[in-house]
Every structure is written in C-alpha cells, then in structure tokens.
Coordinates of C-alpha atoms in Angstrom, one line a residue:
M1 CA 10.0 -4.7 -8.4
T2 CA 11.7 -6.8 -5.8
S3 CA 11.1 -10.4 -5.1
S4 CA 9.0 -9.5 -2.1
V5 CA 6.1 -8.7 -4.5
T6 CA 6.8 -11.4 -7.1
P7 CA 3.3 -12.7 -8.1
D8 CA 2.4 -16.2 -7.1
S9 CA 1.5 -18.0 -10.3
S10 CA -0.1 -20.9 -8.4
L11 CA -3.0 -18.7 -7.3
T12 CA -6.3 -19.1 -9.1
A13 CA -8.6 -16.1 -9.8
R14 CA -10.9 -17.4 -7.0
H15 CA -8.0 -17.5 -4.5
V16 CA -7.0 -13.9 -5.4
G17 CA -10.6 -12.7 -5.2
L18 CA -11.2 -14.2 -1.8
A19 CA -7.9 -12.8 -0.5
L20 CA -8.8 -9.3 -1.8
L21 CA -12.3 -9.6 -0.3
A22 CA -10.7 -10.4 3.1
L23 CA -8.5 -7.3 2.9
A24 CA -11.4 -5.1 1.6
T25 CA -13.5 -6.2 4.5
G26 CA -10.8 -5.0 6.9
G27 CA -10.7 -1.7 5.0
F28 CA -14.5 -1.5 5.4
A29 CA -14.3 -2.0 9.1
I30 CA -11.4 0.5 9.5
G31 CA -13.2 3.1 7.4
T32 CA -16.4 2.7 9.4
T33 CA -14.8 3.1 12.8
E34 CA -12.7 6.1 11.7
F35 CA -15.7 8.1 10.5
V36 CA -18.6 7.0 12.6
T37 CA -17.1 8.8 15.6
M38 CA -17.6 12.1 13.9
G39 CA -21.3 11.5 13.5
L40 CA -21.8 10.4 17.2
L41 CA -19.8 13.2 19.0
P42 CA -22.9 14.5 20.8
Q43 CA -23.9 11.0 22.1
I44 CA -20.3 10.2 23.0
A45 CA -19.9 13.6 24.9
D46 CA -23.1 12.8 26.9
G47 CA -22.0 9.2 27.5
V48 CA -18.6 10.1 29.1
D49 CA -19.7 13.5 30.5
I50 CA -17.6 15.8 28.4
S51 CA -18.3 18.7 26.1
I52 CA -18.6 18.2 22.3
P53 CA -15.4 20.2 21.6
T54 CA -13.6 17.9 24.1
A55 CA -15.1 14.9 22.4
G56 CA -13.5 16.0 19.2
H57 CA -10.1 15.1 20.8
I58 CA -11.2 11.5 20.4
V59 CA -11.1 11.9 16.6
S60 CA -7.6 13.4 17.0
A61 CA -6.5 10.5 19.2
Y62 CA -7.4 8.0 16.4
A63 CA -5.5 10.1 13.8
I64 CA -2.4 10.3 16.0
G65 CA -2.6 6.5 16.3
V66 CA -2.6 6.2 12.5
V67 CA 0.4 8.5 12.1
V68 CA 2.4 6.8 14.8
G69 CA 1.4 3.2 14.1
A70 CA 2.0 3.0 10.4
P71 CA 5.8 3.6 10.2
V72 CA 6.6 2.0 13.6
I73 CA 4.6 -1.3 13.0
A74 CA 5.8 -1.6 9.3
A75 CA 9.4 -1.2 10.3
L76 CA 9.5 -3.3 13.5
G77 CA 7.4 -6.0 11.9
A78 CA 9.6 -6.3 8.9
R79 CA 10.8 -9.8 9.8
T80 CA 7.3 -11.0 10.6
G81 CA 5.5 -12.9 7.8
R82 CA 2.9 -10.5 6.3
K83 CA 0.0 -12.8 6.9
R84 CA 0.9 -13.1 10.6
L85 CA 1.3 -9.3 10.8
L86 CA -2.1 -8.7 9.2
L87 CA -3.7 -11.1 11.7
G88 CA -1.9 -9.3 14.6
L89 CA -3.0 -5.9 13.3
M90 CA -6.6 -6.9 13.0
A91 CA -6.5 -8.5 16.5
V92 CA -5.3 -5.1 17.9
F93 CA -8.1 -3.4 16.0
V94 CA -10.8 -5.7 17.5
V95 CA -9.5 -5.1 21.0
G96 CA -9.4 -1.3 20.4
N97 CA -13.0 -1.2 19.3
I98 CA -14.2 -3.4 22.2
L99 CA -12.4 -1.2 24.7
S100 CA -14.0 1.8 23.0
A101 CA -17.4 0.3 23.5
V102 CA -16.9 -0.4 27.2
A103 CA -15.0 2.8 28.0
N104 CA -16.8 4.7 30.8
S105 CA -14.4 7.7 31.0
Y106 CA -12.8 10.2 28.7
E107 CA -9.3 9.0 29.5
L108 CA -10.1 5.4 28.7
L109 CA -11.9 6.3 25.5
M110 CA -9.0 8.4 24.3
A111 CA -6.6 5.5 25.0
A112 CA -8.9 3.1 23.2
R113 CA -9.2 5.2 20.1
F114 CA -5.4 5.7 20.0
L115 CA -5.0 2.0 20.1
T116 CA -7.6 1.4 17.4
G117 CA -5.8 3.8 15.1
L118 CA -2.5 2.1 15.4
P119 CA -3.2 -0.7 12.9
H120 CA -4.9 1.5 10.3
G121 CA -2.0 2.6 8.1
A122 CA 0.0 -0.6 8.5
F123 CA -3.0 -2.7 7.5
F124 CA -3.5 -0.8 4.3
G125 CA 0.2 -0.5 3.5
I126 CA 1.0 -4.2 4.1
G127 CA -2.3 -5.3 2.6
A128 CA -1.4 -3.3 -0.6
V129 CA 1.9 -5.2 -0.8
V130 CA 0.2 -8.5 -0.3
G131 CA -2.5 -7.7 -2.9
A132 CA 0.1 -6.7 -5.4
S133 CA 2.1 -9.9 -4.8
M134 CA -0.8 -12.1 -5.9
V135 CA -1.3 -10.7 -9.4
P136 CA 0.9 -10.1 -12.5
V137 CA 2.9 -6.9 -12.5
N138 CA 0.5 -5.2 -15.0
R139 CA -2.5 -5.6 -12.5
R140 CA -0.8 -4.4 -9.3
A141 CA -2.7 -1.1 -9.1
W142 CA -6.0 -2.9 -9.8
A143 CA -5.3 -5.3 -6.9
V144 CA -4.4 -2.3 -4.7
S145 CA -7.6 -0.6 -5.6
M146 CA -9.7 -3.7 -4.9
M147 CA -8.2 -4.2 -1.4
M148 CA -8.7 -0.5 -0.6
V149 CA -12.3 -0.2 -2.0
G150 CA -13.7 -1.2 1.4
L151 CA -12.7 2.3 2.7
P152 CA -15.0 4.3 0.4
V153 CA -17.7 1.7 0.6
A154 CA -17.7 2.3 4.4
N155 CA -18.7 5.9 3.7
I156 CA -21.7 4.7 1.7
V157 CA -23.0 1.9 3.9
G158 CA -21.0 1.4 7.1
V159 CA -20.9 4.9 8.5
P160 CA -24.6 5.8 7.9
V161 CA -25.8 2.4 9.3
T162 CA -23.6 2.5 12.4
T163 CA -24.4 6.2 13.0
L164 CA -28.1 5.3 12.9
L165 CA -27.5 2.4 15.3
G166 CA -25.5 4.7 17.6
Q167 CA -28.2 7.4 17.6
R168 CA -31.0 4.9 18.4
F169 CA -29.4 2.3 20.6
G170 CA -26.4 4.0 22.2
W171 CA -23.0 5.2 21.0
Q172 CA -21.3 2.0 22.2
L173 CA -23.1 -0.3 19.7
P174 CA -21.3 0.8 16.6
F175 CA -17.9 0.0 18.1
V176 CA -19.2 -3.5 19.1
A177 CA -20.4 -3.9 15.5
V178 CA -17.1 -2.8 14.0
G179 CA -15.3 -5.2 16.5
I180 CA -17.3 -8.1 15.1
L181 CA -16.4 -7.0 11.5
G182 CA -12.8 -7.0 12.6
L183 CA -13.1 -10.5 14.0
L184 CA -14.7 -11.7 10.7
T185 CA -11.8 -10.1 8.8
L186 CA -9.3 -11.9 11.0
I187 CA -11.0 -15.2 10.3
A188 CA -11.1 -14.4 6.5
V189 CA -7.4 -13.5 6.4
W190 CA -6.6 -16.7 8.3
F191 CA -8.4 -18.9 5.8
W192 CA -8.2 -16.9 2.5
I193 CA -4.7 -15.5 2.5
G194 CA -1.8 -17.9 2.0
P195 CA 1.5 -17.8 3.9
Q196 CA 3.4 -14.6 3.2
P197 CA 7.0 -15.3 4.2
V198 CA 9.5 -12.5 3.9
G199 CA 12.9 -12.8 2.1
N200 CA 16.1 -13.1 4.0
D201 CA 17.0 -9.7 2.8
V202 CA 14.0 -8.0 4.5
N203 CA 14.6 -6.6 7.9
V204 CA 14.2 -3.3 9.8
R205 CA 17.2 -1.8 8.0
S206 CA 15.9 -2.7 4.6
E207 CA 12.5 -1.2 5.4
L208 CA 14.1 2.0 6.7
S209 CA 16.1 2.2 3.6
A210 CA 13.0 3.6 1.9
L211 CA 13.5 6.8 3.9
A212 CA 16.8 7.4 2.2
K213 CA 15.2 7.5 -1.3
P214 CA 14.2 11.0 -2.5
Q215 CA 11.5 9.6 -4.7
V216 CA 9.8 8.1 -1.7
W217 CA 9.6 11.5 0.0
M218 CA 8.4 13.1 -3.3
A219 CA 5.6 10.7 -3.5
L220 CA 4.6 11.3 0.1
L221 CA 4.7 15.0 -0.4
V222 CA 2.5 14.7 -3.5
G223 CA -0.1 12.9 -1.4
M224 CA 0.2 15.2 1.6
V225 CA -0.1 18.4 -0.5
G226 CA -2.5 17.1 -3.2
F227 CA -4.9 15.6 -0.7
G228 CA -4.6 18.6 1.6
G229 CA -6.6 20.4 -1.0
M230 CA -9.4 17.9 -0.9
F231 CA -9.5 17.9 2.9
A232 CA -9.7 21.7 3.0
T233 CA -13.1 21.3 1.4
Y234 CA -14.3 18.1 2.9
S235 CA -13.6 19.1 6.5
Y236 CA -16.3 21.8 6.1
I237 CA -18.7 19.9 3.9
T238 CA -21.7 20.0 6.3
P239 CA -21.8 23.8 6.7
T240 CA -21.0 24.3 3.0
M241 CA -24.0 22.1 2.1
T242 CA -26.4 23.8 4.5
D243 CA -25.2 27.4 4.1
L244 CA -24.5 27.5 0.4
A245 CA -26.5 24.8 -1.2
G246 CA -29.5 25.0 1.1
F247 CA -29.6 21.3 2.2
S248 CA -31.1 20.5 5.6
E249 CA -28.9 18.9 8.2
A250 CA -30.7 15.6 7.8
A251 CA -30.1 15.6 4.0
V252 CA -26.3 16.0 4.5
T253 CA -26.2 12.2 5.1
I254 CA -27.3 11.7 1.5
V255 CA -24.7 14.2 0.3
L256 CA -22.0 12.2 2.2
A257 CA -23.3 9.0 0.6
V258 CA -22.9 10.6 -2.9
Y259 CA -19.3 11.5 -1.9
G260 CA -18.7 7.8 -0.9
I261 CA -20.1 6.7 -4.3
G262 CA -17.7 9.0 -6.0
M263 CA -14.8 7.7 -3.9
T264 CA -15.7 4.1 -4.8
G265 CA -15.9 4.8 -8.5
G266 CA -12.7 6.8 -8.4
T267 CA -10.8 4.1 -6.6
L268 CA -11.8 1.4 -9.0
V269 CA -11.2 3.5 -12.1
G270 CA -7.9 4.8 -10.6
G271 CA -6.6 1.2 -10.3
R272 CA -7.3 0.5 -14.0
L273 CA -5.7 3.8 -15.1
A274 CA -2.6 3.3 -13.0
D275 CA -2.0 -0.1 -14.4
R276 CA -2.1 1.4 -17.9
A277 CA 0.0 4.4 -17.3
L278 CA 1.1 5.1 -13.7
M279 CA 2.5 8.6 -13.7
P280 CA 0.1 10.0 -16.4
S281 CA -2.8 8.8 -14.2
L282 CA -1.2 10.6 -11.3
Y283 CA -0.8 13.8 -13.3
G284 CA -4.4 13.5 -14.6
G285 CA -5.9 12.9 -11.2
L286 CA -4.2 16.0 -9.8
V287 CA -5.4 18.1 -12.7
A288 CA -9.0 16.7 -12.2
V289 CA -8.8 17.5 -8.4
T290 CA -7.6 21.1 -9.3
V291 CA -10.5 21.7 -11.7
V292 CA -13.1 20.3 -9.3
L293 CA -11.8 22.4 -6.3
A294 CA -11.5 25.5 -8.4
T295 CA -15.2 25.2 -9.5
F296 CA -16.6 23.7 -6.3
G297 CA -17.5 27.0 -4.6
W298 CA -19.5 28.0 -7.7
L299 CA -21.2 24.6 -8.0
A300 CA -22.2 24.6 -4.3
H301 CA -24.6 27.5 -4.7
S302 CA -27.3 25.1 -5.9
K303 CA -28.4 21.7 -4.7
A304 CA -27.9 20.0 -8.1
G305 CA -24.5 21.6 -8.6
A306 CA -23.5 20.7 -5.1
L307 CA -24.3 17.0 -5.6
V308 CA -22.3 17.1 -8.9
G309 CA -19.4 18.8 -7.1
V310 CA -19.4 16.4 -4.2
F311 CA -19.4 13.3 -6.4
A312 CA -16.7 14.8 -8.6
L313 CA -14.6 15.6 -5.5
G314 CA -14.8 12.1 -4.2
F315 CA -14.2 10.6 -7.7
S316 CA -11.2 12.7 -8.7
A317 CA -9.4 12.5 -5.4
S318 CA -9.8 8.7 -5.2
I319 CA -8.3 8.2 -8.7
L320 CA -5.0 9.2 -7.0
I321 CA -5.0 6.6 -4.2
P322 CA -4.1 3.4 -6.2
A323 CA -1.6 5.4 -8.3
L324 CA 0.1 6.9 -5.2
Q325 CA 0.2 3.5 -3.3
T326 CA 1.7 1.7 -6.4
R327 CA 4.2 4.5 -7.0
L328 CA 5.4 4.3 -3.4
M329 CA 5.9 0.5 -3.7
D330 CA 7.8 1.1 -7.0
V331 CA 10.3 3.6 -5.7
A332 CA 10.8 2.1 -2.2
H333 CA 12.4 -1.1 -3.5
E334 CA 13.3 -3.1 -0.3
G335 CA 11.2 -0.9 2.0
Q336 CA 7.8 -1.3 0.3
S337 CA 5.8 -2.2 3.5
L338 CA 7.1 0.9 5.3
A339 CA 6.6 3.3 2.3
A340 CA 3.1 2.0 1.6
S341 CA 2.1 2.3 5.2
L342 CA 3.5 5.8 5.4
N343 CA 1.1 6.8 2.7
H344 CA -1.7 6.7 5.2
S345 CA 0.2 8.6 7.8
T346 CA 0.7 11.4 5.3
L347 CA -3.0 11.4 4.3
N348 CA -3.8 12.0 8.0
V349 CA -1.3 14.9 7.9
A350 CA -3.0 16.1 4.8
N351 CA -6.3 16.0 6.7
A352 CA -4.9 18.2 9.4
L353 CA -3.2 20.6 6.9
G354 CA -6.3 21.0 4.8
A355 CA -8.7 21.5 7.8
W356 CA -6.3 24.1 9.3
L357 CA -6.0 26.1 6.0
G358 CA -9.7 26.0 5.6
S359 CA -10.2 27.4 9.1
V360 CA -7.7 30.2 8.4
V361 CA -9.7 31.5 5.4
L362 CA -13.0 31.1 7.3
S363 CA -11.7 32.8 10.4
A364 CA -10.5 35.7 8.1
G365 CA -14.2 36.3 7.2
Y366 CA -14.3 34.6 3.8
G367 CA -17.3 32.4 3.0
Y368 CA -17.6 28.6 2.5
E369 CA -16.7 29.0 -1.2
W370 CA -13.1 29.7 -0.2
P371 CA -11.7 26.6 1.4
S372 CA -12.1 24.8 -1.9
R373 CA -10.2 27.6 -3.7
V374 CA -7.4 27.3 -1.2
G375 CA -7.5 23.6 -1.9
A376 CA -7.1 24.2 -5.6
V377 CA -3.8 26.0 -4.9
L378 CA -2.7 23.0 -2.9
A379 CA -3.7 20.6 -5.7
V380 CA -1.6 22.6 -8.1
A381 CA 1.4 22.4 -5.8
G382 CA 0.9 18.6 -5.6
L383 CA 0.8 18.5 -9.4
V384 CA 4.1 20.5 -9.6
L385 CA 5.7 18.1 -7.2
A386 CA 4.5 15.1 -9.2
L387 CA 5.9 16.6 -12.4
V388 CA 9.2 17.2 -10.7
S389 CA 9.3 13.6 -9.6
G390 CA 8.6 12.4 -13.1
R391 CA 11.3 14.6 -14.5
M392 CA 13.7 13.1 -11.9
D393 CA 12.8 9.6 -13.2
R394 CA 13.5 10.6 -16.8
R395 CA 16.8 12.2 -15.9
R396 CA 17.9 9.1 -14.0
R397 CA 17.0 6.8 -16.9
S398 CA 18.8 9.0 -19.4
T399 CA 22.0 9.1 -17.3
G400 CA 21.8 5.5 -16.1

C-alpha cells in the first residue's frame, strides 16, 4: 500500500466509528435516491406529463451520471484534499436532489438526475480510500464494508419509506427528504472526518496511472461480468416473483426488503472475509453467486423458495463488494481514488449488461427462470477472470 492510505494511529475507535457513520449515511442517501425513482415512475410520469417508458429514461440519466462522474471527478480532483472533495461531492448531491424535487419538466428532471448521479461513484470510491486510511492494514476491507453498508440498508429502510411518502404526498417529497439526508451527511463529514491531505506525488497523472495496470482492468472486468449475472436476475425480480412464486404486487416490497437484508449481511461478512483472505473470498463469493443463480429459477417456483433465493442472491453478491473495492485499491497503487471510483462505473455497466441479456432470453420466449441461468454463466466467466488475475499475481511474485 502507498502512503496515501497509511493508517492514522492517532485516531481512536470512536473517531473511526463516527467517520465511518458519516460515510455510511452518505451511502444511505445515495442508495435511496438511486432506487426510489424506480418505484415512483408512474407518479413522476404524471407529474411532468410523460409516459412511463419515457420516465424510465430518468433512471438511465442517473446511471449515465454515475458512469461519467466517477472517473472524471476522481482524476480531476486528485490534488484536492479528500475531505474537501467529499464535501463538494455531497454538496452537488444535495443540489441535484433539490433540483429534482422542483423540476416541472421532463428536460429539467433529466438534467437534475444526471447531476445527482455524478457524485455517486466518486463518493464511494474516495470514501473507501478514506475509510481504509483510518484503520490498520488488516482491517481495510472491514472499514470499506462499514462505509458502504448504507447502500444496502437503503434498500431495507430508505427506499420503502420514501416510496410510500412519494405515493401518498407527491413524488417530489422523497427527493427533498434525500436532499436533507445529504445535508446531514455534509455536516457529519465536516465535523467527524479529519483533514485528508494528499501527498505531493498525487496528481492527475498518478491517478490515471491506474489505467495502465492490467490488474486494475482485470478487477474491473471481474466486477462487470460477475455482477452482470446478478443484475440479469434482479432487473426482472418483480415479474419473477409475481409470475413464478405467486406473490402479489404489493408483497414484492417485502421481497425487496429481504434482498436488502441479504445485501447488508453479505457486505458485513464480506469485509471480514476479505481482511482474512482477499482473493479466496473473491473466488468463494463468485462460486456462491454461481450456485445461487443456477438454482434460483427452481427456487422461485414457491414463495418460501423464492424468499430463500432472493436473500441468498443479495448475500452472495454483496460478499464480493468489499473484496473488489479493496482489490482495486491494492493493485492501483498511486491511482487508488480513480480505481476505487471506477468500480461503481463498472457496476452500472454490469447493470445494463445483465438487464440486456435478461431481456434477450425473455424476448426469445423463455420464461422468468432463464435470466438467472444466463446470469450463472456470467458469474462463471467472472470467476475465470478472477482466477486468471490470481495466477498473474503468483507468476509476478515468482519471477520478481
């Protein structure tokens, strides 16, 4: 590891805990605003006088903001102190959500959602580097998992609550609520995270140097392909639960909460496992995802089996997140902020890839059992890439 993530021995457990809580609160706000839009598409469509399919473009605008913002902000902000950059990112996030709430046209809402998505990947990537810098080397993945746990918790609490608020009191209110959460995060980061100066050797060129490292691209590909399998299934989770398992549409909210609980557990366990054995936990997580996806179509034919499958899907996939984030920081060396931020860009690409492949098999006339089976093939491909990456490491050590 480079000096940019050298742990600060002067920090007490309380200081570390509060700093990670500030970052997790930001993750909770980001996760809420990302997914609540999907649950309010009919209300948003009515509010700005567009069709529901056109309203779906608003979700895409946010995702494009994530893909674009993560690498650009991480690279161009290389010389900015990380605390200052986190504050700036959260300020943009607050503005984006408030603009979303007051938007009275499709065009303004599209622009507001794109703006809101810009800080997403960079906040998680830079937050991961900051979290890792506050703990001993053998607890880095745990710190990463704790700062990222706000994202799955948002699926349990934030998204259902704000969706209900939006359905009852207007689609604008959830964006106001998330904007307030972002403001609270900004205040918490200001008070609870100490100065995060960057070294003299950190600049745009040093961050971009990560892109010249094959192992960075291998780690990004593992995430893109491996998570693509999960998204091939999750993108169609509502019709799968109603058509195969027999849940009512109202009960799907409970199913999604079960998925969020699995994500939370997997993120926390994944951090512990990655600290003990990083690459084996990555291999094991991909094997687990493969098994879950391969059996998901069969499990989804009963309500009990579907709940088990949904929990296992969230748990197994989330085991990978701390491991992948830590792996990227390890192999990026001087370009850790950029590499860690790019992880979230590739996860959004995985989302698009998985959803597209799922639509291909469904359009071909196969049932809702099949997207998860296609996903299992993608997970196997991710495992192969991870094994190749591990072999490259062993070969480098043996020849170095």
